Amino acid sequence: MTRPSFDAAEVLVEGMDWLARRFPLKVATSTVVVNASHTVAGELDLDRLEAELSRQVAHVLRVPHDRHLAAGGVPQWLLLSHHTQDAYLKLAATVVDSLPEG
């Protein structure tokens, strides 16, 4: 995990391209989580990054910036913003939906 920056996004996209060439079916059914844990003016356009990644994977989910998570330490569910809670619930549902039946 790294903060959303141009360098990190470039490495991520290159890595996803490499994986897609070697494991196309696995990548096409995978989920990528974009963690907006730090926000700094002039940083990477996360909408653009999500659009780029969406061309390769089944799901791109964003965890929004959350002051409680940014503070560090052990996270407490009730101290997370409702947007962050919703993002993690959506991630959990996406993971469960992708599990094989049986």
PDB file of C-alpha atoms in Angstrom:
ATOM      1  CA  MET A   1       0.000   0.000   0.000  1.00  0.00           C
ATOM      2  CA  THR A   2       1.223   3.458  -0.838  1.00  0.00           C
ATOM      3  CA  ARG A   3      -0.258   6.911  -1.024  1.00  0.00           C
ATOM      4  CA  PRO A   4      -1.989   7.791  -4.280  1.00  0.00           C
ATOM      5  CA  SER A   5       0.803   9.436  -6.274  1.00  0.00           C
ATOM      6  CA  PHE A   6       1.805   9.579  -9.926  1.00  0.00           C
ATOM      7  CA  ASP A   7       4.781   7.269  -9.349  1.00  0.00           C
ATOM      8  CA  ALA A   8       2.730   4.708  -7.453  1.00  0.00           C
ATOM      9  CA  ALA A   9       0.015   4.764 -10.126  1.00  0.00           C
ATOM     10  CA  GLU A  10       2.558   4.262 -12.898  1.00  0.00           C
ATOM     11  CA  VAL A  11       4.059   1.260 -11.120  1.00  0.00           C
ATOM     12  CA  LEU A  12       0.578  -0.138 -10.439  1.00  0.00           C
ATOM     13  CA  VAL A  13      -0.552   0.193 -14.065  1.00  0.00           C
ATOM     14  CA  GLU A  14       2.693  -1.359 -15.345  1.00  0.00           C
ATOM     15  CA  GLY A  15       2.345  -4.186 -12.832  1.00  0.00           C
ATOM     16  CA  MET A  16      -1.260  -4.817 -13.837  1.00  0.00           C
ATOM     17  CA  ASP A  17      -0.244  -4.874 -17.516  1.00  0.00           C
ATOM     18  CA  TRP A  18       2.458  -7.456 -16.718  1.00  0.00           C
ATOM     19  CA  LEU A  19       0.008  -9.589 -14.730  1.00  0.00           C
ATOM     20  CA  ALA A  20      -2.663  -9.326 -17.448  1.00  0.00           C
ATOM     21  CA  ARG A  21      -0.232 -10.677 -20.059  1.00  0.00           C
ATOM     22  CA  ARG A  22       0.604 -13.687 -17.888  1.00  0.00           C
ATOM     23  CA  PHE A  23      -2.680 -14.341 -16.078  1.00  0.00           C
ATOM     24  CA  PRO A  24      -5.426 -12.733 -18.183  1.00  0.00           C
ATOM     25  CA  LEU A  25      -8.374 -14.585 -16.632  1.00  0.00           C
ATOM     26  CA  LYS A  26      -7.260 -13.990 -13.069  1.00  0.00           C
ATOM     27  CA  VAL A  27      -6.697 -10.279 -13.673  1.00  0.00           C
ATOM     28  CA  ALA A  28      -9.998  -9.890 -15.543  1.00  0.00           C
ATOM     29  CA  THR A  29     -11.896 -11.240 -12.530  1.00  0.00           C
ATOM     30  CA  SER A  30      -9.872  -9.449  -9.856  1.00  0.00           C
ATOM     31  CA  THR A  31     -10.600  -6.474  -7.623  1.00  0.00           C
ATOM     32  CA  VAL A  32      -8.290  -3.517  -7.089  1.00  0.00           C
ATOM     33  CA  VAL A  33      -8.707  -1.269  -4.064  1.00  0.00           C
ATOM     34  CA  VAL A  34      -7.602   2.345  -4.360  1.00  0.00           C
ATOM     35  CA  ASN A  35      -6.915   3.608  -0.863  1.00  0.00           C
ATOM     36  CA  ALA A  36      -7.145   7.401  -0.692  1.00  0.00           C
ATOM     37  CA  SER A  37      -5.576   7.385   2.759  1.00  0.00           C
ATOM     38  CA  HIS A  38      -3.672  10.616   2.196  1.00  0.00           C
ATOM     39  CA  THR A  39      -4.902  13.630   0.303  1.00  0.00           C
ATOM     40  CA  VAL A  40      -2.584  16.336  -0.958  1.00  0.00           C
ATOM     41  CA  ALA A  41      -3.463  19.082  -3.420  1.00  0.00           C
ATOM     42  CA  GLY A  42      -2.223  18.349  -6.925  1.00  0.00           C
ATOM     43  CA  GLU A  43      -2.045  14.606  -6.423  1.00  0.00           C
ATOM     44  CA  LEU A  44      -3.137  11.958  -8.820  1.00  0.00           C
ATOM     45  CA  ASP A  45      -6.608  12.093 -10.354  1.00  0.00           C
ATOM     46  CA  LEU A  46      -8.162   9.022  -8.719  1.00  0.00           C
ATOM     47  CA  ASP A  47     -11.120   9.012 -11.127  1.00  0.00           C
ATOM     48  CA  ARG A  48      -8.694   8.709 -14.033  1.00  0.00           C
ATOM     49  CA  LEU A  49      -6.742   5.941 -12.288  1.00  0.00           C
ATOM     50  CA  GLU A  50      -9.960   4.030 -11.589  1.00  0.00           C
ATOM     51  CA  ALA A  51     -11.011   4.359 -15.253  1.00  0.00           C
ATOM     52  CA  GLU A  52      -7.615   3.049 -16.378  1.00  0.00           C
ATOM     53  CA  LEU A  53      -7.764   0.069 -14.029  1.00  0.00           C
ATOM     54  CA  SER A  54     -11.406  -0.688 -14.888  1.00  0.00           C
ATOM     55  CA  ARG A  55     -10.303  -1.674 -18.381  1.00  0.00           C
ATOM     56  CA  GLN A  56      -8.408  -4.644 -16.937  1.00  0.00           C
ATOM     57  CA  VAL A  57     -10.199  -5.820 -13.810  1.00  0.00           C
ATOM     58  CA  ALA A  58     -13.740  -6.681 -12.764  1.00  0.00           C
ATOM     59  CA  HIS A  59     -13.943  -4.193  -9.879  1.00  0.00           C
ATOM     60  CA  VAL A  60     -12.149  -1.056  -8.802  1.00  0.00           C
ATOM     61  CA  LEU A  61     -13.186   0.097  -5.350  1.00  0.00           C
ATOM     62  CA  ARG A  62     -12.083   3.277  -3.616  1.00  0.00           C
ATOM     63  CA  VAL A  63     -11.649   3.650   0.114  1.00  0.00           C
ATOM     64  CA  PRO A  64     -11.993   7.388   0.747  1.00  0.00           C
ATOM     65  CA  HIS A  65      -9.733   9.497   2.899  1.00  0.00           C
ATOM     66  CA  ASP A  66     -10.649   9.010   6.544  1.00  0.00           C
ATOM     67  CA  ARG A  67      -9.209  11.113   9.366  1.00  0.00           C
ATOM     68  CA  HIS A  68      -9.350   8.171  11.775  1.00  0.00           C
ATOM     69  CA  LEU A  69      -7.336   5.904   9.456  1.00  0.00           C
ATOM     70  CA  ALA A  70      -4.916   8.687   8.564  1.00  0.00           C
ATOM     71  CA  ALA A  71      -4.105   9.148  12.249  1.00  0.00           C
ATOM     72  CA  GLY A  72      -2.639   5.635  12.356  1.00  0.00           C
ATOM     73  CA  GLY A  73      -2.930   3.074  15.096  1.00  0.00           C
ATOM     74  CA  VAL A  74      -5.552   0.372  15.486  1.00  0.00           C
ATOM     75  CA  PRO A  75      -8.687   1.303  13.525  1.00  0.00           C
ATOM     76  CA  GLN A  76     -12.019   1.243  15.306  1.00  0.00           C
ATOM     77  CA  TRP A  77     -15.060   0.618  13.129  1.00  0.00           C
ATOM     78  CA  LEU A  78     -17.304   3.109  14.912  1.00  0.00           C
ATOM     79  CA  LEU A  79     -14.755   5.914  14.474  1.00  0.00           C
ATOM     80  CA  LEU A  80     -14.640   5.497  10.683  1.00  0.00           C
ATOM     81  CA  SER A  81     -16.738   7.857   8.594  1.00  0.00           C
ATOM     82  CA  HIS A  82     -19.909   6.426   7.096  1.00  0.00           C
ATOM     83  CA  HIS A  83     -18.332   6.716   3.629  1.00  0.00           C
ATOM     84  CA  THR A  84     -15.364   4.626   4.743  1.00  0.00           C
ATOM     85  CA  GLN A  85     -17.605   2.057   6.412  1.00  0.00           C
ATOM     86  CA  ASP A  86     -19.668   1.809   3.213  1.00  0.00           C
ATOM     87  CA  ALA A  87     -16.517   1.346   1.130  1.00  0.00           C
ATOM     88  CA  TYR A  88     -15.288  -1.506   3.330  1.00  0.00           C
ATOM     89  CA  LEU A  89     -18.714  -3.158   3.343  1.00  0.00           C
ATOM     90  CA  LYS A  90     -18.794  -2.961  -0.458  1.00  0.00           C
ATOM     91  CA  LEU A  91     -15.299  -4.484  -0.576  1.00  0.00           C
ATOM     92  CA  ALA A  92     -16.371  -7.328   1.715  1.00  0.00           C
ATOM     93  CA  ALA A  93     -19.477  -7.985  -0.403  1.00  0.00           C
ATOM     94  CA  THR A  94     -17.384  -7.958  -3.590  1.00  0.00           C
ATOM     95  CA  VAL A  95     -14.950 -10.487  -2.133  1.00  0.00           C
ATOM     96  CA  VAL A  96     -17.764 -12.762  -0.926  1.00  0.00           C
ATOM     97  CA  ASP A  97     -19.525 -12.540  -4.310  1.00  0.00           C
ATOM     98  CA  SER A  98     -16.320 -13.639  -6.037  1.00  0.00           C
ATOM     99  CA  LEU A  99     -15.907 -16.782  -3.926  1.00  0.00           C
ATOM    100  CA  PRO A 100     -16.694 -20.059  -5.658  1.00  0.00           C
ATOM    101  CA  GLU A 101     -20.019 -21.578  -4.728  1.00  0.00           C
ATOM    102  CA  GLY A 102     -20.213 -24.815  -2.847  1.00  0.00           C
TER     103      GLY A 102
END
